[in-house]
Structures are given as structure tokens and as C-alpha cells.
Short mmCIF file of C-alpha atoms and ligand atoms in Angstrom, two decimals:
data_model
loop_
_atom_site.label_atom_id
_atom_site.label_comp_id
_atom_site.label_asym_id
_atom_site.label_seq_id
_atom_site.Cartn_x
_atom_site.Cartn_y
_atom_site.Cartn_z
CA UNK A 1 -0.03 0.02 -0.05
CA UNK A 2 1.50 3.42 -0.97
CA UNK A 3 0.03 6.61 0.35
CA UNK A 4 2.20 8.71 -2.18
CA UNK A 5 1.94 11.54 -2.06
CA UNK A 6 1.71 12.16 -5.75
CA UNK A 7 2.50 15.64 -7.22
CA UNK A 8 -0.91 17.21 -6.59
CA UNK A 9 -0.96 15.86 -2.85
CA UNK A 10 2.60 17.06 -2.28
CA UNK A 11 1.80 20.46 -3.63
CA UNK A 12 -1.33 20.67 -1.13
CA UNK A 13 0.78 19.51 1.58
CA UNK A 14 3.55 21.92 1.02
CA UNK A 15 1.18 24.89 0.70
CA UNK A 16 -0.65 23.94 3.97
CA UNK A 17 2.70 23.25 5.69
CA UNK A 18 4.21 26.65 4.52
CA UNK A 19 1.01 28.57 5.55
CA UNK A 20 0.72 26.68 8.99
CA UNK A 21 4.32 27.29 9.95
CA UNK A 22 4.74 30.78 8.79
CA UNK A 23 1.30 32.28 9.23
CA UNK A 24 -0.30 30.11 12.04
CA UNK A 25 2.20 28.83 14.46
CA UNK A 26 3.64 32.27 15.42
CA UNK A 27 0.19 33.62 16.41
CA UNK A 28 -1.50 30.46 17.79
CA UNK A 29 -0.98 31.19 21.36
CA UNK A 30 -2.25 34.79 20.96
CA UNK A 31 -5.40 33.31 19.34
CA UNK A 32 -5.79 30.79 22.13
CA UNK A 33 -5.84 33.68 24.83
CA UNK A 34 -7.91 35.95 22.95
CA UNK A 35 -10.52 33.36 21.58
CA UNK A 36 -10.81 35.49 18.42
CA UNK A 37 -12.21 33.71 15.56
CA UNK A 38 -9.30 33.49 12.75
CA UNK A 39 -11.31 35.44 10.03
CA UNK A 40 -8.29 36.97 8.36
CA UNK A 41 -6.44 33.47 8.38
CA UNK A 42 -9.42 31.64 6.98
CA UNK A 43 -9.70 34.21 4.09
CA UNK A 44 -6.15 33.47 3.31
CA UNK A 45 -6.79 29.67 3.28
CA UNK A 46 -9.44 30.32 0.81
CA UNK A 47 -7.02 31.99 -1.55
CA UNK A 48 -4.66 28.91 -0.99
CA UNK A 49 -7.34 26.49 -1.86
CA UNK A 50 -7.61 24.93 1.48
CA UNK A 51 -11.19 25.38 2.35
CA UNK A 52 -12.65 22.92 -0.18
CA UNK A 53 -9.66 20.60 -0.91
CA UNK A 54 -11.90 17.81 -2.06
CA UNK A 55 -14.54 19.56 -4.09
CA UNK A 56 -14.40 19.81 -7.86
CA UNK A 57 -12.85 22.83 -9.50
CA UNK A 58 -16.01 23.82 -11.52
CA UNK A 59 -17.47 24.47 -8.02
CA UNK A 60 -14.55 26.49 -6.83
CA UNK A 61 -12.70 23.71 -4.94
CA UNK A 62 -9.05 22.41 -5.29
CA UNK A 63 -10.19 19.06 -6.74
CA UNK A 64 -7.16 17.54 -4.97
CA UNK A 65 -8.99 14.54 -3.23
CA UNK A 66 -9.42 13.24 0.08
CA UNK A 67 -5.82 12.25 0.71
CA UNK A 68 -4.67 15.75 -0.02
CA UNK A 69 -7.27 17.07 2.35
CA UNK A 70 -5.92 14.88 5.27
CA UNK A 71 -2.49 15.79 4.64
CA UNK A 72 -3.47 19.47 4.66
CA UNK A 73 -5.47 19.05 7.98
CA UNK A 74 -2.50 17.37 9.67
CA UNK A 75 -0.31 20.49 8.70
CA UNK A 76 -2.83 22.99 9.86
CA UNK A 77 -3.45 21.21 13.13
CA UNK A 78 0.08 20.99 13.98
CA UNK A 79 0.16 24.79 14.15
CA UNK A 80 -3.38 25.62 15.43
CA UNK A 81 -6.09 23.24 16.06
CA UNK A 82 -8.80 25.80 16.35
CA UNK A 83 -8.09 26.87 12.68
CA UNK A 84 -8.03 23.36 11.83
CA UNK A 85 -11.64 22.52 12.94
CA UNK A 86 -12.93 25.73 11.51
CA UNK A 87 -11.61 24.95 8.13
CA UNK A 88 -12.34 21.23 8.58
CA UNK A 89 -16.13 21.88 9.18
CA UNK A 90 -16.16 24.12 6.22
CA UNK A 91 -14.61 21.39 3.87
CA UNK A 92 -17.07 19.00 5.28
CA UNK A 93 -19.90 21.18 4.56
CA UNK A 94 -18.73 22.06 1.07
CA UNK A 95 -18.40 18.37 0.47
CA UNK A 96 -21.78 17.45 1.50
CA UNK A 97 -23.41 20.12 -0.52
CA UNK A 98 -21.28 19.17 -3.55
CA UNK A 99 -22.47 15.42 -3.06
CA UNK A 100 -26.19 16.01 -2.16
CA UNK A 101 -27.02 19.39 -3.31
CA UNK A 102 -29.08 20.52 -6.47
CA UNK A 103 -27.04 22.29 -9.21
CA UNK A 104 -28.42 25.79 -7.91
CA UNK A 105 -27.53 24.77 -4.18
CA UNK A 106 -23.86 23.70 -5.31
CA UNK A 107 -23.24 26.75 -7.59
CA UNK A 108 -24.41 29.12 -4.74
CA UNK A 109 -22.85 27.75 -1.68
CA UNK A 110 -19.54 25.74 -2.94
CA UNK A 111 -17.72 28.59 -4.58
CA UNK A 112 -18.51 30.86 -1.47
CA UNK A 113 -17.24 28.21 0.80
CA UNK A 114 -14.16 27.44 -1.15
CA UNK A 115 -13.07 31.06 -1.54
CA UNK A 116 -13.46 32.18 2.00
CA UNK A 117 -16.20 34.78 0.85
CA UNK A 118 -18.35 32.78 3.39
CA UNK A 119 -16.05 32.55 6.34
CA UNK A 120 -17.36 29.06 7.24
CA UNK A 121 -19.82 26.50 6.71
CA UNK A 122 -21.61 24.75 9.94
CA UNK A 123 -22.96 21.58 10.69
CA UNK A 124 -26.07 21.92 12.74
CA UNK A 125 -26.77 18.18 13.92
CA UNK A 126 -26.37 17.86 17.56
CA UNK A 127 -28.97 19.17 20.01
CA UNK A 128 -29.04 19.86 23.66
CA UNK A 129 -30.46 16.35 24.50
CA UNK A 130 -29.20 14.54 21.25
CA UNK A 131 -25.59 14.31 20.40
CA UNK A 132 -24.52 10.59 20.17
CA UNK A 133 -27.98 9.76 19.20
CA UNK A 134 -29.06 12.23 16.50
CA UNK A 135 -32.22 10.14 15.73
CA UNK A 136 -33.51 11.65 19.08
CA UNK A 137 -33.61 15.16 17.71
CA UNK A 138 -36.45 17.50 18.38
CA UNK A 139 -35.95 20.19 15.84
CA UNK A 140 -38.65 20.03 13.19
CA UNK A 141 -39.50 21.44 9.76
CA UNK A 142 -43.05 21.77 8.50
CA UNK A 143 -43.90 22.34 5.01
CA UNK A 144 -46.19 25.39 4.88
CA UNK A 145 -47.15 26.20 1.19
CA UNK A 146 -43.87 26.71 -0.58
CA UNK A 147 -41.65 27.04 2.52
CA UNK A 148 -40.24 24.96 5.41
CA UNK A 149 -40.62 26.46 8.75
CA UNK A 150 -38.04 25.21 11.10
CA UNK A 151 -38.27 25.24 15.03
CA UNK A 152 -35.76 23.88 17.55
CA UNK A 153 -32.48 24.17 19.17
CA UNK A 154 -28.98 23.01 18.11
CA UNK A 155 -26.06 22.75 20.45
CA UNK A 156 -22.24 22.85 20.07
CA UNK A 157 -22.33 24.04 16.45
CA UNK A 158 -18.93 24.90 15.26
CA UNK A 159 -18.79 28.37 13.48
CA UNK A 160 -22.58 28.56 14.09
CA UNK A 161 -22.39 32.36 14.34
CA UNK A 162 -19.99 33.02 11.45
CA UNK A 163 -20.88 30.58 8.85
CA UNK A 164 -22.61 31.78 5.55
CA UNK A 165 -24.45 28.72 5.41
CA UNK A 166 -25.54 25.98 8.05
CA UNK A 167 -26.85 22.51 7.20
CA UNK A 168 -29.58 22.11 9.62
CA UNK A 169 -31.02 18.73 10.44
CA UNK A 170 -34.80 18.57 11.38
CA UNK A 171 -37.59 16.15 11.84
CA UNK A 172 -39.88 16.19 8.71
CA UNK A 173 -41.99 13.29 9.62
CA UNK A 174 -42.55 12.92 13.36
CA UNK A 175 -43.55 9.42 13.54
CA UNK A 176 -40.78 7.95 11.35
CA UNK A 177 -37.86 7.92 13.98
CA UNK A 178 -34.53 8.16 12.03
CA UNK A 179 -36.19 8.08 8.56
CA UNK A 180 -38.19 11.13 9.32
CA UNK A 181 -35.14 13.51 9.43
CA UNK A 182 -34.17 15.71 6.48
CA UNK A 183 -31.37 18.39 5.85
CA UNK A 184 -31.72 21.85 4.97
CA UNK A 185 -29.57 24.78 3.95
CA UNK A 186 -30.03 27.77 6.25
CA UNK A 187 -28.22 30.85 5.38
CA UNK A 188 -26.97 33.39 7.98
CA UNK A 189 -29.46 36.14 8.48
CA UNK A 190 -32.38 34.19 7.68
CA UNK A 191 -35.18 35.59 10.05
CA UNK A 192 -35.89 33.24 12.91
CA UNK A 193 -32.31 31.85 13.24
CA UNK A 194 -30.19 33.11 16.20
CA UNK A 195 -26.99 32.09 17.69
CA UNK A 196 -26.26 32.05 21.36
CA UNK A 197 -23.05 32.83 23.48
CA UNK A 198 -19.90 31.30 22.63
CA UNK A 199 -19.06 28.13 24.80
CA UNK A 200 -16.33 28.79 27.20
CA UNK A 201 -14.28 25.80 26.22
CA UNK A 202 -11.15 24.24 27.67
CA UNK A 203 -9.24 24.23 24.36
CA UNK A 204 -9.65 25.07 20.65
CA UNK A 205 -10.45 28.53 21.91
CA UNK A 206 -10.25 30.47 18.79
CA UNK A 207 -13.00 28.21 17.12
CA UNK A 208 -16.49 29.40 17.54
CA UNK A 209 -18.96 26.94 19.34
CA UNK A 210 -22.39 28.08 19.82
CA UNK A 211 -26.00 27.12 20.35
CA UNK A 212 -28.60 27.92 17.72
CA UNK A 213 -32.18 28.95 18.27
CA UNK A 214 -34.58 28.24 15.22
CA UNK A 215 -37.80 30.01 15.80
CA UNK A 216 -40.39 29.95 12.98
CA UNK A 217 -37.31 30.12 10.63
CA UNK A 218 -38.57 29.90 7.09
CA UNK A 219 -36.66 28.77 4.25
CA UNK A 220 -37.85 28.22 0.62
CA UNK A 221 -38.79 24.60 -0.46
CA UNK A 222 -35.67 24.62 -2.45
CA UNK A 223 -33.56 24.82 0.70
CA UNK A 224 -34.02 20.92 1.36
CA UNK A 225 -30.63 19.10 0.81
CA UNK A 226 -31.12 15.72 -0.81
CA UNK A 227 -34.24 13.98 -0.44
CA UNK A 228 -37.01 14.30 2.23
CA UNK A 229 -36.20 11.67 4.77
CA UNK A 230 -32.64 10.98 3.75
CA UNK A 231 -31.30 13.59 6.32
CA UNK A 232 -29.64 10.85 8.70
CA UNK A 233 -28.14 9.12 5.77
CA UNK A 234 -26.52 12.25 4.71
CA UNK A 235 -25.28 13.22 8.02
CA UNK A 236 -23.70 9.77 8.66
CA UNK A 237 -22.02 9.70 5.17
CA UNK A 238 -20.62 13.44 5.98
CA UNK A 239 -19.46 12.24 9.38
CA UNK A 240 -17.54 9.34 7.70
CA UNK A 241 -15.42 11.95 5.85
CA UNK A 242 -15.34 14.26 8.82
CA UNK A 243 -13.80 11.68 11.04
CA UNK A 244 -10.95 11.33 8.68
CA UNK A 245 -10.55 15.13 9.12
CA UNK A 246 -10.48 14.65 12.85
CA UNK A 247 -8.00 11.86 12.86
CA UNK A 248 -5.75 13.87 10.61
CA UNK A 249 -6.17 16.88 13.13
CA UNK A 250 -5.15 14.56 15.93
CA UNK A 251 -2.17 13.34 13.78
CA UNK A 252 -1.21 17.13 13.41
CA UNK A 253 -1.14 17.81 17.02
CA UNK A 254 0.74 14.75 17.87
CA UNK A 255 3.51 15.53 15.56
CA UNK A 256 3.76 19.16 16.94
CA UNK A 257 3.78 17.62 20.49
CA UNK A 258 6.65 15.18 19.59
CA UNK A 259 8.62 17.83 17.74
CA UNK A 260 8.47 20.11 20.82
CA UNK A 261 9.42 17.19 23.00
CA UNK A 262 12.45 16.35 21.07
CA UNK A 263 13.64 19.77 20.99
CA UNK A 264 13.06 20.51 24.71
CA UNK A 265 14.51 17.15 25.59
CA UNK A 266 17.81 17.78 23.86
CA UNK A 267 18.19 21.13 25.53
CA UNK A 268 17.07 20.33 29.01
CA UNK A 269 19.76 18.90 31.16
CA UNK A 270 19.13 16.61 34.48
CA UNK A 271 21.71 14.68 36.33
CA UNK A 272 24.43 15.93 33.93
CA UNK A 273 23.02 14.79 30.56
CA UNK A 274 20.11 15.87 28.13
CA UNK A 275 17.07 14.28 29.44
CA UNK A 276 16.53 12.54 26.13
CA UNK A 277 19.63 10.43 27.10
CA UNK A 278 17.56 9.08 30.06
CA UNK A 279 15.94 6.04 28.75
CA UNK A 280 12.54 6.70 30.38
CA UNK A 281 12.30 9.87 28.26
CA UNK A 282 13.70 8.32 25.01
CA UNK A 283 11.05 5.53 25.47
CA UNK A 284 8.46 8.10 25.76
CA UNK A 285 9.60 9.53 22.50
CA UNK A 286 9.83 6.05 21.01
CA UNK A 287 5.99 5.35 21.99
CA UNK A 288 5.00 8.86 20.72
CA UNK A 289 6.54 8.33 17.28
CA UNK A 290 5.14 4.75 17.05
CA UNK A 291 1.70 6.06 17.68
CA UNK A 292 2.08 9.04 15.45
CA UNK A 293 3.09 6.77 12.52
CA UNK A 294 0.20 4.15 13.20
CA UNK A 295 -2.35 7.02 13.43
CA UNK A 296 -1.03 8.73 10.31
CA UNK A 297 -1.37 5.50 8.24
CA UNK A 298 -4.62 4.81 9.57
CA UNK A 299 -5.94 8.33 8.57
CA UNK A 300 -4.39 8.00 5.17
CA UNK A 301 -5.75 4.76 4.49
CA UNK A 302 -9.35 5.74 5.47
CA UNK A 303 -8.80 8.84 3.06
CA UNK A 304 -7.40 6.70 0.31
CA UNK A 305 -10.22 4.27 0.44
CA UNK A 306 -12.65 7.39 0.23
CA UNK A 307 -10.90 8.75 -2.65
CA UNK A 308 -11.08 5.39 -4.38
CA UNK A 309 -14.92 5.16 -3.94
CA UNK A 310 -14.43 2.24 -1.64
CA UNK A 311 -16.47 1.80 1.61
CA UNK A 312 -14.54 3.65 4.27
CA UNK A 313 -16.87 4.10 7.27
CA UNK A 314 -15.18 1.40 9.46
CA UNK A 315 -11.60 2.75 8.50
CA UNK A 316 -12.73 6.18 9.35
CA UNK A 317 -13.98 5.25 12.67
CA UNK A 318 -10.70 3.22 13.45
CA UNK A 319 -8.65 6.15 12.33
CA UNK A 320 -10.60 8.55 14.48
CA UNK A 321 -10.67 6.33 17.39
CA UNK A 322 -7.06 5.59 17.41
CA UNK A 323 -5.74 8.89 16.44
CA UNK A 324 -7.81 10.86 18.96
CA UNK A 325 -7.05 8.56 21.70
CA UNK A 326 -3.28 8.43 20.79
CA UNK A 327 -3.17 12.13 20.89
CA UNK A 328 -4.20 12.17 24.43
CA UNK A 329 -1.39 9.70 25.46
CA UNK A 330 1.11 11.90 23.19
CA UNK A 331 0.21 15.43 24.28
CA UNK A 332 0.18 14.04 28.05
CA UNK A 333 3.56 12.56 27.59
CA UNK A 334 4.89 15.76 25.71
CA UNK A 335 3.80 17.77 28.94
CA UNK A 336 5.52 15.36 31.26
CA UNK A 337 8.85 15.57 29.28
CA UNK A 338 8.66 19.36 29.72
CA UNK A 339 8.35 18.97 33.44
CA UNK A 340 7.19 22.06 35.35
CA UNK A 341 7.57 24.23 32.19
CA UNK A 342 5.13 22.09 30.32
CA UNK A 343 2.42 23.29 32.70
CA UNK A 344 2.86 27.01 31.84
CA UNK A 345 1.88 29.02 28.96
CA UNK A 346 5.66 29.46 28.17
CA UNK A 347 5.52 26.25 26.14
CA UNK A 348 2.98 25.19 23.64
CA UNK A 349 2.45 21.68 25.09
CA UNK A 350 -0.42 22.59 27.69
CA UNK A 351 -2.33 24.06 24.65
CA UNK A 352 -1.75 20.89 22.74
CA UNK A 353 -3.16 18.76 25.66
CA UNK A 354 -6.27 21.22 25.83
CA UNK A 355 -6.88 21.18 22.07
CA UNK A 356 -6.44 17.47 21.69
CA UNK A 357 -8.91 16.67 24.45
CA UNK A 358 -12.05 17.29 22.53
CA UNK A 359 -10.95 15.04 19.63
CA UNK A 360 -12.25 11.89 21.37
CA UNK A 361 -15.57 13.66 21.82
CA UNK A 362 -16.81 15.49 18.67
CA UNK A 363 -17.76 13.98 15.45
CA UNK A 364 -18.77 10.97 17.51
CA UNK A 365 -17.23 9.97 20.83
CA UNK A 366 -14.70 6.96 21.10
CA UNK A 367 -17.61 4.87 22.27
CA UNK A 368 -19.60 5.71 19.38
CA UNK A 369 -16.68 4.73 17.02
CA UNK A 370 -16.29 1.42 18.70
CA UNK A 371 -20.01 0.94 18.08
CA UNK A 372 -19.52 1.70 14.40
CA UNK A 373 -16.43 -0.61 14.26
CA UNK A 374 -18.08 -3.41 16.11
CA UNK A 375 -21.37 -3.36 14.07
CA UNK A 376 -19.35 -3.38 10.74
CA UNK A 377 -16.94 -6.10 12.09
CA UNK A 378 -19.71 -8.32 13.18
CA UNK A 379 -21.72 -7.78 9.91
CA UNK A 380 -18.81 -8.84 7.60
CA UNK A 381 -16.93 -11.14 9.83
C1 LIG B 401 -16.20 21.82 20.79
C2 LIG B 401 -17.04 21.09 20.15
C3 LIG B 401 -17.59 21.31 18.77
C4 LIG B 401 -18.58 20.53 18.22
N1 LIG B 401 -18.97 20.79 17.00
C5 LIG B 401 -20.26 20.30 16.55
C6 LIG B 401 -20.76 20.58 15.19
O1 LIG B 401 -20.08 21.66 14.46
N2 LIG B 401 -21.85 20.12 14.95
C7 LIG B 401 -22.71 19.26 15.68
O2 LIG B 401 -23.64 18.81 15.10
N3 LIG B 401 -22.12 18.80 16.87
C8 LIG B 401 -20.87 19.35 17.24
N4 LIG B 401 -20.40 18.92 18.49
C9 LIG B 401 -21.13 17.96 19.26
C10 LIG B 401 -20.49 16.64 19.41
O3 LIG B 401 -20.51 15.95 18.32
C11 LIG B 401 -21.25 15.94 20.43
O4 LIG B 401 -20.82 16.56 21.79
C12 LIG B 401 -20.86 14.39 20.60
O5 LIG B 401 -21.38 13.83 19.45
C13 LIG B 401 -21.41 13.85 21.89
O6 LIG B 401 -22.65 14.07 22.14
P1 LIG B 401 -23.10 14.64 23.66
O7 LIG B 401 -22.01 15.66 24.05
O8 LIG B 401 -24.52 14.93 23.63
O9 LIG B 401 -22.76 13.27 24.58
P2 LIG B 401 -23.76 12.15 25.04
O10 LIG B 401 -24.22 11.70 23.47
O11 LIG B 401 -24.80 12.63 25.94
O12 LIG B 401 -22.71 11.13 25.50
C14 LIG B 401 -22.33 11.22 26.74
C15 LIG B 401 -21.51 10.05 27.25
O13 LIG B 401 -22.12 8.82 26.84
C16 LIG B 401 -21.69 8.02 25.90
N5 LIG B 401 -22.47 7.32 25.29
C17 LIG B 401 -23.78 7.76 24.57
N6 LIG B 401 -24.26 6.84 23.92
C18 LIG B 401 -23.64 5.61 24.13
C19 LIG B 401 -23.68 4.28 23.74
N7 LIG B 401 -24.71 3.90 22.96
N8 LIG B 401 -22.86 3.34 24.19
C20 LIG B 401 -21.73 3.90 24.95
N9 LIG B 401 -21.64 5.07 25.49
C21 LIG B 401 -22.30 5.94 24.92
C22 LIG B 401 -20.87 8.91 25.26
O14 LIG B 401 -19.70 8.34 24.39
C23 LIG B 401 -20.23 9.93 26.25
O15 LIG B 401 -19.08 9.45 26.92
C24 LIG B 401 -19.25 19.49 19.05
C25 LIG B 401 -19.04 19.51 20.31
C26 LIG B 401 -17.95 20.08 21.04
C27 LIG B 401 -17.56 19.79 22.35
#
């Protein structure tokens, strides 16, 4: 198995790496402190083709594929996970509209998302009482003449207040459980759509996470994304791709944590020698490197299957599960290697720990990934 990269993937990776190192890394700590949404950085990413990497060029995307997208995410997350998650959700939304949208929806939304004219796309699935179990959602949409009228609440919506378009899932046939859910494109500024206060999060502070309220929010009949009743299917398919993105983010933060640890460990002396010469520290670095490579391969394998049109749901779940859990262990070790300094803002590792923490939670918790993997395994074994 060969993950390349081919020329196109290498070019996307190089672009993302240069941008991440020169533009994002020097200011990541400042954004972490201020919590300011990285609007300027996102616009620049639009110009560099990093907001719709796996969307066709005729829709404004880069058309570089899922592997290139994973490689780009790894680079961006190594510098700043807040920017990575904001851009990651935009990429996911552009992809889902390209895949399920009408010609009119695609041509309206994808180029705006790809260019950064719309600062973000948002994915409005979770609700206060329905996260792991989206079929329990309560938001409903009723067809009134030629308009859908949406009522309900969404929770934890990344970029929900800055996104040009939000994919909102709502119940269209109350009796029909999961099959009664449909997806809608709701543009920012639609009367009846309101964002609440930013969540005060532990990490990824410069990403925006808000609740949304939909109160008699009317959208045209043409705002339905895909077929009525197909909403859950669309969400789950989008999440498969999203999980490759989260796995890649986890790989990025692990790489950054390892790089920082090697650098610090070579400089720091204890008992008359560099701490990397103490076997306990060297073994930690060895474990970090091994898990990093395993996570990278799982993420790229899932991305490659997606790119080849092969089923990749299980592979995406395995990549997300392993990479996000490994990111906890790796960032924790990085902090330990930095000793007391690791516990301060003087070094970036405390931010890596905080930023990595949510990766086992969003886009499906580790427990949900295990359910996906086990179900697929038992179905096919
Ligand atoms: C920073 C951040 C950004 C987010 N961005 C978005 C976004 O853009 N769009 C969006 O729609 N959502 C978003 N989310 C929501 C996220 O996807 C959910 O938080 C996640 O799916 C878990 O749902 P929950 O928080 O309701 O936890 P719950 O579903 O209440 O789960 C609580 C605990 O129970 C466990 N659990 C639940 N069911 C089972 C089961 N069957 N078996 C075993 N264990 C189980 C879970 O694993 C977890 O440990 C975001 C969340 C955060 C924190």
C-alpha cells in the first residue's frame, strides 16, 4: 500500500505546511488567549485552496482529493487546532453540498465556501439532548405552502455564528424515527435563526462553538438538501469523511507535541546529561513516534479508500478512534517531558493537551466509534 504523496498531494501539503508554519504557528498562542475567530487566516486559506480541497474545481474547490485534504489538515492542526477545526467543518459542508445539493445549491454555496467569501460552513446536527443519538433530535420542519418552517435548538455548532450557510437537520415526519429526518440549507441572516453565546471551552478556544435557536425560521422549499427523509443518511455519510478530518487533526497535534518534546528534551539537562539520554524519556519519545505513525497510516488509509470510492466507514472510525486516543497519550507525555515548564503557557504543550482533548468527543465519541467498528466487523466477519 502506497499513500504517495503524488504531485498534487505534495503541492497541497507543501502549501498547507508553509501557511501553517509561517502564518499560523507564530500567532496560535495569541488566538488561544483572545479566543478571536481566525477570520483573516480563513480568508487566506480560501485563496490558497484549503477550504474545499476535495471539491471539484468547477464548484470552486481544489479538486485535490481526500488524501490531499487529510495531509493539509495534519499540517494546519500541527500549528493551530482551532483553525483546523474551523476549516475542517467548512470542507465537510462544502463536500456534503457538492455531493447532495441541486445544481443551484452547489453553485450558490460551494464557491463561496471554497473562496472564504463565506467565512465558514456549519454542521447543525447535535441538540442539547441529542448528541451521540441524533435520531432523538427534536428540531422539526413543517412544509407550509412553498416554505419549510423550522423550530428547535441546536447545540455545540462549530462556526454557527460566522458561517454563511448552516446545514440544519430537522424532523420532517415526526412518527418515522431516523427516516423522518431531513437536511436543510439555512443561510446566515435568515429571520428566525439566532446564535447564542460562545461556549467557554477548555481548548480550541479560537474556534467558535455556539448554540443555535430556530424560531419559525422559514426557508424556501428549495432549501431541502437531498431527498426528504434522507437526512440521517446524509449526516452519517458526511461524518465518515469528517472523521478522517478529525483523525488527521489528531495526527497534526501529535506531530507538533513530538517535535516540541524532542527539541526540549535535547536542550534540558538533568543529572549531567540531556534528558533525552535518560531511557525513560527516550522510551516516551519512541512510543509517541510509533503511535504518530500508526495514526497517520490509519488516517491516510481511510482517506485513500474514500478517494477510491471504496467503503470507508469502518476505516474512518478506526482512524478517528485510534488517532484521537493516541493524541491524548502523546500530548500528555509531551507535557510530562517538559516537566514544570510544560504546565505553563511559556511552552505550547499545555495548549496541545487542551486542544487534543475534544478530539475523542466531537464527530462521535470514542464509544460511538467502537459501536460503528463493532457493528461493521460483526456484519462482515
Ligand atoms: C467543541 C465542540 C464542537 C462541536 N461541533 C459540533 C458541530 O459543529 N456540529 C454538531 O452537530 N455537533 C458538534 N459537536 C457535538 C458533538 O458531536 C457531541 O458533543 C458528541 O457527539 C457527543 O454528544 P453529547 O455531547 O450529547 O454526549 P452524549 O451523547 O450525551 O454522551 C455522553 C457520554 O455517553 C456515551 N454514550 C452515549 N451513547 C452511548 C452508547 N450507545 N454506548 C456507549 N456510550 C455511549 C458517550 O460516548 C459519552 O461518553 C461539538 C462538540 C464540541 C464539544
